[in-house]
Structure formats: C-alpha cells, structure tokens
Amino acid sequence: MNVDISGIPVNILGLVSLGCISGFLSGFFGIGGGPLITPVLNILFGIPFPICVGSTLSRTAGTSFSTALRYWKFGDIDAKLALMMVGGNFVGIELGVYLLDWLDKLGAINVGKQSIPALQFYLQWLFFGVLITVSGLIFIESLIRRGRRSRKQPLGLLQSLPIPPYVSFPSSGVRQISLLAVVYSAVVICVFTGLLGIGGGVLFVPLLIYGYGVETHAAVGTVSLIVFFSAVYGTATHAMRGNVDLGLVVLLLIGSTICAQVGAIANQRIHGDSIRFCFAFIVLIVAGMICFNLLRTIYG
Amino acid sequence: MKGIFNVLICLLFPIAWGALINWIFIFLERRTGRSTPPDPRIDYHI
C-alpha cells in the first residue's frame, strides 16, 4: 500500500515503522531524532531533501511541544534564556533555508559515472559530518562524566568571553555571560536547523552545559523549548516554499507518538551511561549508511 | 545595497532581540520586586 509523497510512491507501513523507530529513540534517548530521520527518508525512501527537511521539522514541532510542556511542569525551563535565543534562531534558520535553496538551484553534478543533484550529494556529506560529530560529542561527554570526581557544575567555556554587554541567567546558575556569545551561537546552530531539518537538541544541550555552564536539568528542559521555537519557525519557513508534506508528517507522527511512550518506559529501566553509548552507536550506524551510499555514488 | 542591509539585519537583529528580552525580564523583576529564584538542585560553581 503506497502513498504519494511529492510525486514519489512511498510505502505507508514503511513510513509508520520509521515513525515508530524514531519515536522509540526520542522517548528512549530524549533527543528529537531529526538527524536520523531526514537522511533515512532520503536514502531509503527516495524523498527529495527539501521535503524531508521541512516535514521532519514539522514533526519535531509536534514532539518538542509535548516535551517542553512536561519540562515546564517540572520547572526545568529557563524562559529568559530560551526567549533570548529566539532572535538568533530565526536568523540562523533563514540562513539555513537560503543555503538549501542555493544548493537546490545548483542542479545536477557529475560524480563518478553518474549525474546526481548537487543538493543531495552535499547534504549527505554534511549529514555524515554532523552525525560523526554528534557521536564523538556523546563519547567525549561520557568520558568526561566518568573522569569527573566532584558533582560540581563545570564552568562554561563561553563565560570567560570578555565582550560586553553581559547578561545573567540566575535560574540556570549563570552569573554573567556575553550576550553576543548567547545569540551568535544560536545563529550558528540554527543554520543546521534550516538546512538539515534537525531540531538542534543534540548540539544545544552540550553548548548550554559546557559552553554556558547551565545546570544539566535546566539545560535539557530549556533546550526543549528552544527546539520548539526553532521547529515552529523552520516549519513555517519551509511551508511557504512548499517543502512540508502533511501526509508524510501525519504518518511519521502516528508511529512517533505511540512508540515515544514505549521508549520512555524502556529508558527508566536502563542506566544513563548505557543509553548514551547505545545512542552514539545508532548515530554511527546511520552515519555508516550515509557513507556507504556516498561511496556507492562515487565509485558505483 | 540590499545585500549589505540583509547582512546588517542578520548581525544586529539577534543582539537587539536578546537585549530587549533581557530588558523585559529586568523590568518585570523590578516591578514584581523579586528576581528568579536560584534552583536549589544546582551546585553553583561561583
């Protein structure tokens, strides 16, 4: 049984299954799953990258909203920090979407013996780089956790940046940090949101903890709200360019919403460090899949 | 000319937005007479 996604017949069960797997991973690891879904939709189902990016962002808007509500209830969200980054998020997303349009207009390029869209070739390389970086960050974070004896919060690297004006985030434990460091780091990360359709959670959490020195609980909660704002704006921007396929979003959300609960239950029964290593392993598998596809394109 | 304007917007808008949000929060804290309480779970490094 197939459904038409921007002119390409795609198996409904396949999409629901992908939604289930991504939902389980979201619930299990507490990370949106955007970096995993977008390349899989493109490589396995053959859906064009702009549609994958727009639709994945739309799905992320739905899942991050429920996550943000949960963290708001727990009091883990620093609204001041999240709202302050919104301006940077919007600019970053616009730049990312502009880059996506520019790559799309490049047309086809010759790679090896075949001609493929430049957008597909370059974005696959970019995804490969992002996924390798993410898995590396998770491994490094696990090693730091093991090596750290005291439970003291690490001092944020960006806190020492001597560029005024300064702002403070008392509820996150940040006494003073440069406003420029806060807003421009949001711009840089959100370029990836607009370009690749990733919510940015995997990049924002380490930035807040090790860059700003935000306490871990507050960082995870605040990032859920930041990702929600980014995903909503990203969805609107991509929807105006016709990059959001509602059918695809609904099919992904059906599986995601159900299996996210199963993932959250499974999360309670497994140790945190094991969860991180599992996630890094899954990210590496997807990176391997992209690498294999690229090598096949180049040498096949 | 339009390109320079776009670059300026990209550079200045995030700072202006951040400064505005900061000012609003400071204004609200002064008006209500209280600041955001520190999280008791945090082991402050300073």
mmCIF file of C-alpha atoms in Angstrom:
data_model
loop_
_atom_site.group_PDB
_atom_site.id
_atom_site.type_symbol
_atom_site.label_atom_id
_atom_site.label_comp_id
_atom_site.label_asym_id
_atom_site.label_seq_id
_atom_site.Cartn_x
_atom_site.Cartn_y
_atom_site.Cartn_z
ATOM 1 C CA MET A 1 0.000 0.000 0.000
ATOM 2 C CA ASN A 2 1.618 3.214 -1.194
ATOM 3 C CA VAL A 3 1.082 6.924 -0.630
ATOM 4 C CA ASP A 4 2.178 9.704 -2.963
ATOM 5 C CA ILE A 5 4.812 11.974 -1.382
ATOM 6 C CA SER A 6 5.675 14.812 -3.795
ATOM 7 C CA GLY A 7 5.279 12.523 -6.793
ATOM 8 C CA ILE A 8 7.107 9.534 -5.309
ATOM 9 C CA PRO A 9 5.146 6.421 -4.248
ATOM 10 C CA VAL A 10 6.172 5.534 -0.693
ATOM 11 C CA ASN A 11 5.084 2.520 1.354
ATOM 12 C CA ILE A 12 2.754 3.589 4.200
ATOM 13 C CA LEU A 13 3.852 0.788 6.524
ATOM 14 C CA GLY A 14 7.478 1.735 5.945
ATOM 15 C CA LEU A 15 6.816 5.354 6.958
ATOM 16 C CA VAL A 16 4.795 4.346 10.046
ATOM 17 C CA SER A 17 7.594 1.926 11.009
ATOM 18 C CA LEU A 18 10.181 4.711 10.625
ATOM 19 C CA GLY A 19 7.947 6.924 12.795
ATOM 20 C CA CYS A 20 7.782 4.116 15.383
ATOM 21 C CA ILE A 21 11.564 3.654 15.430
ATOM 22 C CA SER A 22 12.220 7.425 15.629
ATOM 23 C CA GLY A 23 9.528 7.808 18.333
ATOM 24 C CA PHE A 24 11.050 4.995 20.383
ATOM 25 C CA LEU A 25 14.505 6.593 20.051
ATOM 26 C CA SER A 26 13.058 10.013 21.006
ATOM 27 C CA GLY A 27 11.427 8.603 24.122
ATOM 28 C CA PHE A 28 14.404 6.420 24.967
ATOM 29 C CA PHE A 29 17.185 8.972 24.466
ATOM 30 C CA GLY A 30 15.224 12.218 24.991
ATOM 31 C CA ILE A 31 16.524 13.605 21.685
ATOM 32 C CA GLY A 32 14.214 14.585 18.790
ATOM 33 C CA GLY A 33 15.595 12.214 16.172
ATOM 34 C CA GLY A 34 15.772 14.765 13.333
ATOM 35 C CA PRO A 35 19.403 13.953 12.400
ATOM 36 C CA LEU A 36 18.378 10.307 11.976
ATOM 37 C CA ILE A 37 15.016 10.679 10.175
ATOM 38 C CA THR A 38 15.971 13.177 7.452
ATOM 39 C CA PRO A 39 18.804 11.142 5.826
ATOM 40 C CA VAL A 40 16.865 7.872 6.221
ATOM 41 C CA LEU A 41 13.813 9.384 4.453
ATOM 42 C CA ASN A 42 16.052 10.487 1.606
ATOM 43 C CA ILE A 43 18.217 7.385 1.240
ATOM 44 C CA LEU A 44 15.690 4.596 1.935
ATOM 45 C CA PHE A 45 12.506 6.168 0.559
ATOM 46 C CA GLY A 46 13.966 8.450 -2.127
ATOM 47 C CA ILE A 47 12.036 11.524 -0.916
ATOM 48 C CA PRO A 48 13.687 14.817 -2.079
ATOM 49 C CA PHE A 49 15.812 16.503 0.604
ATOM 50 C CA PRO A 50 13.797 19.777 0.848
ATOM 51 C CA ILE A 51 10.590 17.779 1.559
ATOM 52 C CA CYS A 52 12.448 15.603 4.115
ATOM 53 C CA VAL A 53 13.817 18.707 5.871
ATOM 54 C CA GLY A 54 10.504 20.617 6.004
ATOM 55 C CA SER A 55 8.413 17.602 7.052
ATOM 56 C CA THR A 56 10.892 16.460 9.713
ATOM 57 C CA LEU A 57 10.869 19.958 11.228
ATOM 58 C CA SER A 58 7.067 19.899 11.288
ATOM 59 C CA ARG A 59 7.150 16.554 13.113
ATOM 60 C CA THR A 60 9.755 17.936 15.545
ATOM 61 C CA ALA A 61 7.447 20.890 16.323
ATOM 62 C CA GLY A 62 4.786 18.414 17.495
ATOM 63 C CA THR A 63 7.067 16.212 19.590
ATOM 64 C CA SER A 64 9.068 19.092 21.122
ATOM 65 C CA PHE A 65 5.843 20.850 22.197
ATOM 66 C CA SER A 66 4.790 17.918 24.391
ATOM 67 C CA THR A 67 8.350 17.584 25.747
ATOM 68 C CA ALA A 68 8.545 21.313 26.555
ATOM 69 C CA LEU A 69 5.203 21.157 28.379
ATOM 70 C CA ARG A 70 6.476 18.254 30.505
ATOM 71 C CA TYR A 71 9.685 20.097 31.445
ATOM 72 C CA TRP A 72 7.735 23.321 32.114
ATOM 73 C CA LYS A 73 5.665 21.368 34.651
ATOM 74 C CA PHE A 74 8.883 20.161 36.322
ATOM 75 C CA GLY A 75 10.170 23.775 36.445
ATOM 76 C CA ASP A 76 13.264 22.871 34.402
ATOM 77 C CA ILE A 77 12.875 25.606 31.757
ATOM 78 C CA ASP A 78 14.785 28.913 31.866
ATOM 79 C CA ALA A 79 12.317 31.014 29.839
ATOM 80 C CA LYS A 80 14.662 34.027 29.749
ATOM 81 C CA LEU A 81 17.470 32.036 28.125
ATOM 82 C CA ALA A 82 15.131 30.307 25.643
ATOM 83 C CA LEU A 83 13.427 33.561 24.604
ATOM 84 C CA MET A 84 16.753 35.394 24.324
ATOM 85 C CA MET A 85 17.980 32.840 21.778
ATOM 86 C CA VAL A 86 14.832 33.088 19.631
ATOM 87 C CA GLY A 87 16.141 36.078 17.620
ATOM 88 C CA GLY A 88 19.348 34.182 16.791
ATOM 89 C CA ASN A 89 17.319 31.055 15.965
ATOM 90 C CA PHE A 90 15.195 32.886 13.390
ATOM 91 C CA VAL A 91 18.203 34.427 11.640
ATOM 92 C CA GLY A 92 20.065 31.078 11.637
ATOM 93 C CA ILE A 93 17.063 29.235 10.170
ATOM 94 C CA GLU A 94 16.616 31.857 7.443
ATOM 95 C CA LEU A 95 20.314 31.494 6.538
ATOM 96 C CA GLY A 96 19.966 27.685 6.501
ATOM 97 C CA VAL A 97 16.891 27.784 4.237
ATOM 98 C CA TYR A 98 18.667 30.278 1.953
ATOM 99 C CA LEU A 99 21.622 27.851 1.697
ATOM 100 C CA LEU A 100 19.225 24.971 0.940
ATOM 101 C CA ASP A 101 17.593 26.989 -1.871
ATOM 102 C CA TRP A 102 21.020 27.906 -3.244
ATOM 103 C CA LEU A 103 22.171 24.274 -3.261
ATOM 104 C CA ASP A 104 18.880 23.228 -4.890
ATOM 105 C CA LYS A 105 19.460 25.725 -7.706
ATOM 106 C CA LEU A 106 22.917 24.266 -8.444
ATOM 107 C CA GLY A 107 21.158 21.447 -10.307
ATOM 108 C CA ALA A 108 22.929 18.199 -11.128
ATOM 109 C CA ILE A 109 26.635 17.469 -10.808
ATOM 110 C CA ASN A 110 28.713 14.627 -12.206
ATOM 111 C CA VAL A 111 30.010 12.307 -9.505
ATOM 112 C CA GLY A 112 31.877 9.216 -10.673
ATOM 113 C CA LYS A 113 29.959 7.790 -13.605
ATOM 114 C CA GLN A 114 26.584 9.297 -12.814
ATOM 115 C CA SER A 115 24.868 12.645 -12.537
ATOM 116 C CA ILE A 116 23.087 13.401 -9.228
ATOM 117 C CA PRO A 117 21.516 16.539 -7.691
ATOM 118 C CA ALA A 118 24.203 18.697 -6.051
ATOM 119 C CA LEU A 119 21.864 19.254 -3.079
ATOM 120 C CA GLN A 120 21.641 15.528 -2.357
ATOM 121 C CA PHE A 121 25.403 14.979 -2.655
ATOM 122 C CA TYR A 122 26.468 17.921 -0.462
ATOM 123 C CA LEU A 123 23.760 17.407 2.183
ATOM 124 C CA GLN A 124 24.704 13.749 2.575
ATOM 125 C CA TRP A 125 28.296 14.785 3.243
ATOM 126 C CA LEU A 126 27.067 17.416 5.716
ATOM 127 C CA PHE A 127 24.837 14.897 7.499
ATOM 128 C CA PHE A 128 27.737 12.477 7.670
ATOM 129 C CA GLY A 129 29.894 15.191 9.301
ATOM 130 C CA VAL A 130 27.155 16.209 11.757
ATOM 131 C CA LEU A 131 26.417 12.601 12.799
ATOM 132 C CA ILE A 132 30.103 11.774 13.310
ATOM 133 C CA THR A 133 30.466 14.989 15.392
ATOM 134 C CA VAL A 134 27.387 14.131 17.458
ATOM 135 C CA SER A 135 28.549 10.593 18.226
ATOM 136 C CA GLY A 136 32.014 11.969 19.060
ATOM 137 C CA LEU A 137 30.474 14.549 21.433
ATOM 138 C CA ILE A 138 28.475 11.822 23.193
ATOM 139 C CA PHE A 139 31.560 9.623 23.647
ATOM 140 C CA ILE A 140 33.627 12.586 24.942
ATOM 141 C CA GLU A 141 30.794 13.603 27.294
ATOM 142 C CA SER A 142 30.630 10.039 28.680
ATOM 143 C CA LEU A 143 34.405 10.026 29.239
ATOM 144 C CA ILE A 144 34.250 13.425 30.995
ATOM 145 C CA ARG A 145 31.453 12.154 33.248
ATOM 146 C CA ARG A 146 33.489 9.100 34.185
ATOM 147 C CA GLY A 147 36.604 11.193 34.836
ATOM 148 C CA ARG A 148 34.808 13.817 36.928
ATOM 149 C CA ARG A 149 35.065 13.077 40.639
ATOM 150 C CA SER A 150 33.122 16.020 42.066
ATOM 151 C CA ARG A 151 29.485 16.739 41.222
ATOM 152 C CA LYS A 152 30.241 20.425 40.677
ATOM 153 C CA GLN A 153 28.777 22.025 37.568
ATOM 154 C CA PRO A 154 31.590 22.751 35.029
ATOM 155 C CA LEU A 155 32.400 26.413 34.363
ATOM 156 C CA GLY A 156 31.103 27.337 30.906
ATOM 157 C CA LEU A 157 33.844 27.960 28.332
ATOM 158 C CA LEU A 158 31.974 30.949 26.839
ATOM 159 C CA GLN A 159 31.553 32.609 30.258
ATOM 160 C CA SER A 160 35.116 33.874 30.052
ATOM 161 C CA LEU A 161 34.489 35.738 26.776
ATOM 162 C CA PRO A 162 35.276 39.403 27.655
ATOM 163 C CA ILE A 163 32.837 41.096 25.221
ATOM 164 C CA PRO A 164 30.097 43.299 26.732
ATOM 165 C CA PRO A 165 27.138 43.619 27.095
ATOM 166 C CA TYR A 166 26.731 40.855 29.652
ATOM 167 C CA VAL A 167 23.563 39.064 30.726
ATOM 168 C CA SER A 168 22.807 36.698 33.586
ATOM 169 C CA PHE A 169 20.543 33.655 33.970
ATOM 170 C CA PRO A 170 20.011 33.223 37.735
ATOM 171 C CA SER A 171 17.643 30.258 37.497
ATOM 172 C CA SER A 172 20.228 28.324 35.445
ATOM 173 C CA GLY A 173 23.181 29.229 37.660
ATOM 174 C CA VAL A 174 24.875 31.511 35.093
ATOM 175 C CA ARG A 175 26.024 34.726 36.787
ATOM 176 C CA GLN A 176 27.475 36.507 33.775
ATOM 177 C CA ILE A 177 27.931 35.729 30.079
ATOM 178 C CA SER A 178 28.390 37.832 26.956
ATOM 179 C CA LEU A 179 25.111 38.494 25.103
ATOM 180 C CA LEU A 180 26.963 38.077 21.804
ATOM 181 C CA ALA A 181 28.103 34.571 22.775
ATOM 182 C CA VAL A 182 24.494 33.601 23.519
ATOM 183 C CA VAL A 183 22.830 34.980 20.404
ATOM 184 C CA TYR A 184 25.505 34.162 17.821
ATOM 185 C CA SER A 185 25.926 30.565 18.979
ATOM 186 C CA ALA A 186 22.139 30.223 18.447
ATOM 187 C CA VAL A 187 22.556 31.634 14.916
ATOM 188 C CA VAL A 188 25.292 29.115 14.049
ATOM 189 C CA ILE A 189 23.406 26.061 15.363
ATOM 190 C CA CYS A 190 20.113 27.074 13.741
ATOM 191 C CA VAL A 191 21.746 27.276 10.301
ATOM 192 C CA PHE A 192 21.765 23.458 10.594
ATOM 193 C CA THR A 193 18.070 23.527 11.575
ATOM 194 C CA GLY A 194 17.093 25.387 8.412
ATOM 195 C CA LEU A 195 19.481 23.441 6.201
ATOM 196 C CA LEU A 196 19.230 19.891 7.557
ATOM 197 C CA GLY A 197 15.898 19.818 9.414
ATOM 198 C CA ILE A 198 17.442 18.902 12.750
ATOM 199 C CA GLY A 199 15.882 20.499 15.826
ATOM 200 C CA GLY A 200 19.324 21.192 17.223
ATOM 201 C CA GLY A 201 18.847 19.441 20.572
ATOM 202 C CA VAL A 202 21.969 17.304 20.140
ATOM 203 C CA LEU A 203 24.039 20.459 19.587
ATOM 204 C CA PHE A 204 22.252 22.836 22.006
ATOM 205 C CA VAL A 205 22.483 20.588 25.104
ATOM 206 C CA PRO A 206 26.325 20.352 25.103
ATOM 207 C CA LEU A 207 26.507 24.081 24.233
ATOM 208 C CA LEU A 208 24.400 25.053 27.253
ATOM 209 C CA ILE A 209 26.172 22.694 29.667
ATOM 210 C CA TYR A 210 29.802 23.122 28.594
ATOM 211 C CA GLY A 211 29.572 26.465 26.786
ATOM 212 C CA TYR A 212 27.334 28.473 29.113
ATOM 213 C CA GLY A 213 27.735 26.420 32.318
ATOM 214 C CA VAL A 214 23.971 25.777 32.661
ATOM 215 C CA GLU A 215 22.952 23.032 35.095
ATOM 216 C CA THR A 216 22.104 19.761 33.291
ATOM 217 C CA HIS A 217 18.383 19.550 34.230
ATOM 218 C CA ALA A 218 17.806 23.191 33.263
ATOM 219 C CA ALA A 219 19.806 22.706 30.039
ATOM 220 C CA VAL A 220 17.720 19.741 28.848
ATOM 221 C CA GLY A 221 14.420 21.467 29.749
ATOM 222 C CA THR A 222 15.398 24.815 28.223
ATOM 223 C CA VAL A 223 16.614 23.166 25.021
ATOM 224 C CA SER A 224 13.198 21.507 24.554
ATOM 225 C CA LEU A 225 11.620 24.993 24.428
ATOM 226 C CA ILE A 226 14.383 26.347 22.148
ATOM 227 C CA VAL A 227 13.868 23.393 19.768
ATOM 228 C CA PHE A 228 10.095 24.011 19.792
ATOM 229 C CA PHE A 229 10.569 27.669 18.754
ATOM 230 C CA SER A 230 13.100 26.665 16.074
ATOM 231 C CA ALA A 231 10.911 23.861 14.722
ATOM 232 C CA VAL A 232 7.803 26.075 14.515
ATOM 233 C CA TYR A 233 9.674 28.854 12.702
ATOM 234 C CA GLY A 234 11.510 26.348 10.482
ATOM 235 C CA THR A 235 8.216 24.632 9.586
ATOM 236 C CA ALA A 236 6.613 27.976 8.666
ATOM 237 C CA THR A 237 9.603 29.000 6.529
ATOM 238 C CA HIS A 238 9.732 25.650 4.707
ATOM 239 C CA ALA A 239 5.912 25.512 4.352
ATOM 240 C CA MET A 240 5.995 28.856 2.493
ATOM 241 C CA ARG A 241 8.385 27.206 -0.004
ATOM 242 C CA GLY A 242 6.141 24.128 -0.338
ATOM 243 C CA ASN A 243 8.610 21.855 1.478
ATOM 244 C CA VAL A 244 6.173 20.387 4.038
ATOM 245 C CA ASP A 245 4.146 17.300 3.070
ATOM 246 C CA LEU A 246 1.291 16.943 5.570
ATOM 247 C CA GLY A 247 0.675 13.278 4.687
ATOM 248 C CA LEU A 248 4.288 12.439 5.475
ATOM 249 C CA VAL A 249 4.145 14.389 8.755
ATOM 250 C CA VAL A 250 0.941 12.619 9.869
ATOM 251 C CA LEU A 251 2.316 9.153 9.045
ATOM 252 C CA LEU A 252 5.544 9.879 10.937
ATOM 253 C CA LEU A 253 3.649 11.328 13.915
ATOM 254 C CA ILE A 254 1.328 8.287 14.218
ATOM 255 C CA GLY A 255 4.234 5.960 14.934
ATOM 256 C CA SER A 256 6.243 8.556 16.880
ATOM 257 C CA THR A 257 3.593 9.461 19.446
ATOM 258 C CA ILE A 258 2.786 5.846 20.336
ATOM 259 C CA CYS A 259 6.332 4.495 20.423
ATOM 260 C CA ALA A 260 7.774 7.538 22.254
ATOM 261 C CA GLN A 261 5.862 6.367 25.360
ATOM 262 C CA VAL A 262 7.309 2.841 24.993
ATOM 263 C CA GLY A 263 10.787 4.350 24.661
ATOM 264 C CA ALA A 264 10.289 6.490 27.769
ATOM 265 C CA ILE A 265 9.266 3.389 29.777
ATOM 266 C CA ALA A 266 12.301 1.455 28.487
ATOM 267 C CA ASN A 267 14.503 4.426 29.456
ATOM 268 C CA GLN A 268 13.548 4.041 33.140
ATOM 269 C CA ARG A 269 14.964 0.507 33.251
ATOM 270 C CA ILE A 270 18.396 1.121 31.737
ATOM 271 C CA HIS A 271 21.415 3.000 33.161
ATOM 272 C CA GLY A 272 22.110 6.506 31.755
ATOM 273 C CA ASP A 273 25.645 5.761 30.505
ATOM 274 C CA SER A 274 24.444 2.666 28.617
ATOM 275 C CA ILE A 275 21.712 4.771 26.987
ATOM 276 C CA ARG A 276 24.283 7.313 25.779
ATOM 277 C CA PHE A 277 26.545 4.635 24.319
ATOM 278 C CA CYS A 278 23.546 2.991 22.566
ATOM 279 C CA PHE A 279 22.566 6.348 21.061
ATOM 280 C CA ALA A 280 26.121 7.046 19.866
ATOM 281 C CA PHE A 281 26.141 3.551 18.303
ATOM 282 C CA ILE A 282 22.826 4.158 16.440
ATOM 283 C CA VAL A 283 24.089 7.535 15.214
ATOM 284 C CA LEU A 284 27.223 5.788 13.910
ATOM 285 C CA ILE A 285 25.073 3.194 12.083
ATOM 286 C CA VAL A 286 23.147 5.946 10.252
ATOM 287 C CA ALA A 287 26.452 7.736 9.500
ATOM 288 C CA GLY A 288 27.779 4.426 8.104
ATOM 289 C CA MET A 289 24.658 4.090 5.947
ATOM 290 C CA ILE A 290 25.195 7.588 4.513
ATOM 291 C CA CYS A 291 28.900 6.875 3.963
ATOM 292 C CA PHE A 292 28.055 3.622 2.121
ATOM 293 C CA ASN A 293 25.526 5.464 -0.069
ATOM 294 C CA LEU A 294 28.080 8.180 -0.880
ATOM 295 C CA LEU A 295 30.796 5.666 -1.749
ATOM 296 C CA ARG A 296 28.314 3.778 -3.937
ATOM 297 C CA THR A 297 27.511 7.052 -5.716
ATOM 298 C CA ILE A 298 31.174 7.942 -6.216
ATOM 299 C CA TYR A 299 32.573 4.525 -7.213
ATOM 300 C CA GLY A 300 29.432 2.666 -8.342
ATOM 301 C CA MET B 1 22.922 47.693 -1.158
ATOM 302 C CA LYS B 2 20.193 45.169 -0.386
ATOM 303 C CA GLY B 3 22.873 42.578 0.439
ATOM 304 C CA ILE B 4 24.585 44.906 2.946
ATOM 305 C CA PHE B 5 21.212 45.646 4.550
ATOM 306 C CA ASN B 6 20.491 41.896 4.873
ATOM 307 C CA VAL B 7 23.897 41.265 6.465
ATOM 308 C CA LEU B 8 23.308 44.126 8.941
ATOM 309 C CA ILE B 9 19.889 42.706 9.838
ATOM 310 C CA CYS B 10 21.436 39.250 10.373
ATOM 311 C CA LEU B 11 24.124 40.716 12.638
ATOM 312 C CA LEU B 12 22.071 43.229 14.605
ATOM 313 C CA PHE B 13 18.648 41.611 14.950
ATOM 314 C CA PRO B 14 19.758 38.754 17.275
ATOM 315 C CA ILE B 15 21.557 41.240 19.593
ATOM 316 C CA ALA B 16 18.639 43.684 19.601
ATOM 317 C CA TRP B 17 16.212 40.847 20.341
ATOM 318 C CA GLY B 18 18.403 39.461 23.145
ATOM 319 C CA ALA B 19 18.815 42.923 24.680
ATOM 320 C CA LEU B 20 15.046 43.506 24.505
ATOM 321 C CA ILE B 21 14.245 40.204 26.243
ATOM 322 C CA ASN B 22 16.905 40.959 28.889
ATOM 323 C CA TRP B 23 15.388 44.419 29.483
ATOM 324 C CA ILE B 24 11.850 42.973 29.742
ATOM 325 C CA PHE B 25 12.952 40.414 32.337
ATOM 326 C CA ILE B 26 14.845 43.058 34.363
ATOM 327 C CA PHE B 27 11.782 45.333 34.185
ATOM 328 C CA LEU B 28 9.460 42.525 35.342
ATOM 329 C CA GLU B 29 11.811 41.571 38.189
ATOM 330 C CA ARG B 30 11.965 45.200 39.400
ATOM 331 C CA ARG B 31 8.221 45.641 39.073
ATOM 332 C CA THR B 32 7.365 42.475 40.949
ATOM 333 C CA GLY B 33 10.183 43.150 43.443
ATOM 334 C CA ARG B 34 11.724 39.705 43.120
ATOM 335 C CA SER B 35 14.251 38.005 40.911
ATOM 336 C CA THR B 36 14.081 34.460 39.564
ATOM 337 C CA PRO B 37 14.977 32.199 42.497
ATOM 338 C CA PRO B 38 18.069 30.041 42.053
ATOM 339 C CA ASP B 39 17.381 26.340 41.558
ATOM 340 C CA PRO B 40 18.072 24.559 44.886
ATOM 341 C CA ARG B 41 19.375 21.497 42.995
ATOM 342 C CA ILE B 42 22.259 23.467 41.454
ATOM 343 C CA ASP B 43 25.732 23.167 42.957
ATOM 344 C CA TYR B 44 26.911 26.668 41.985
ATOM 345 C CA HIS B 45 30.461 26.951 40.728
ATOM 346 C CA ILE B 46 30.913 30.610 41.702
#
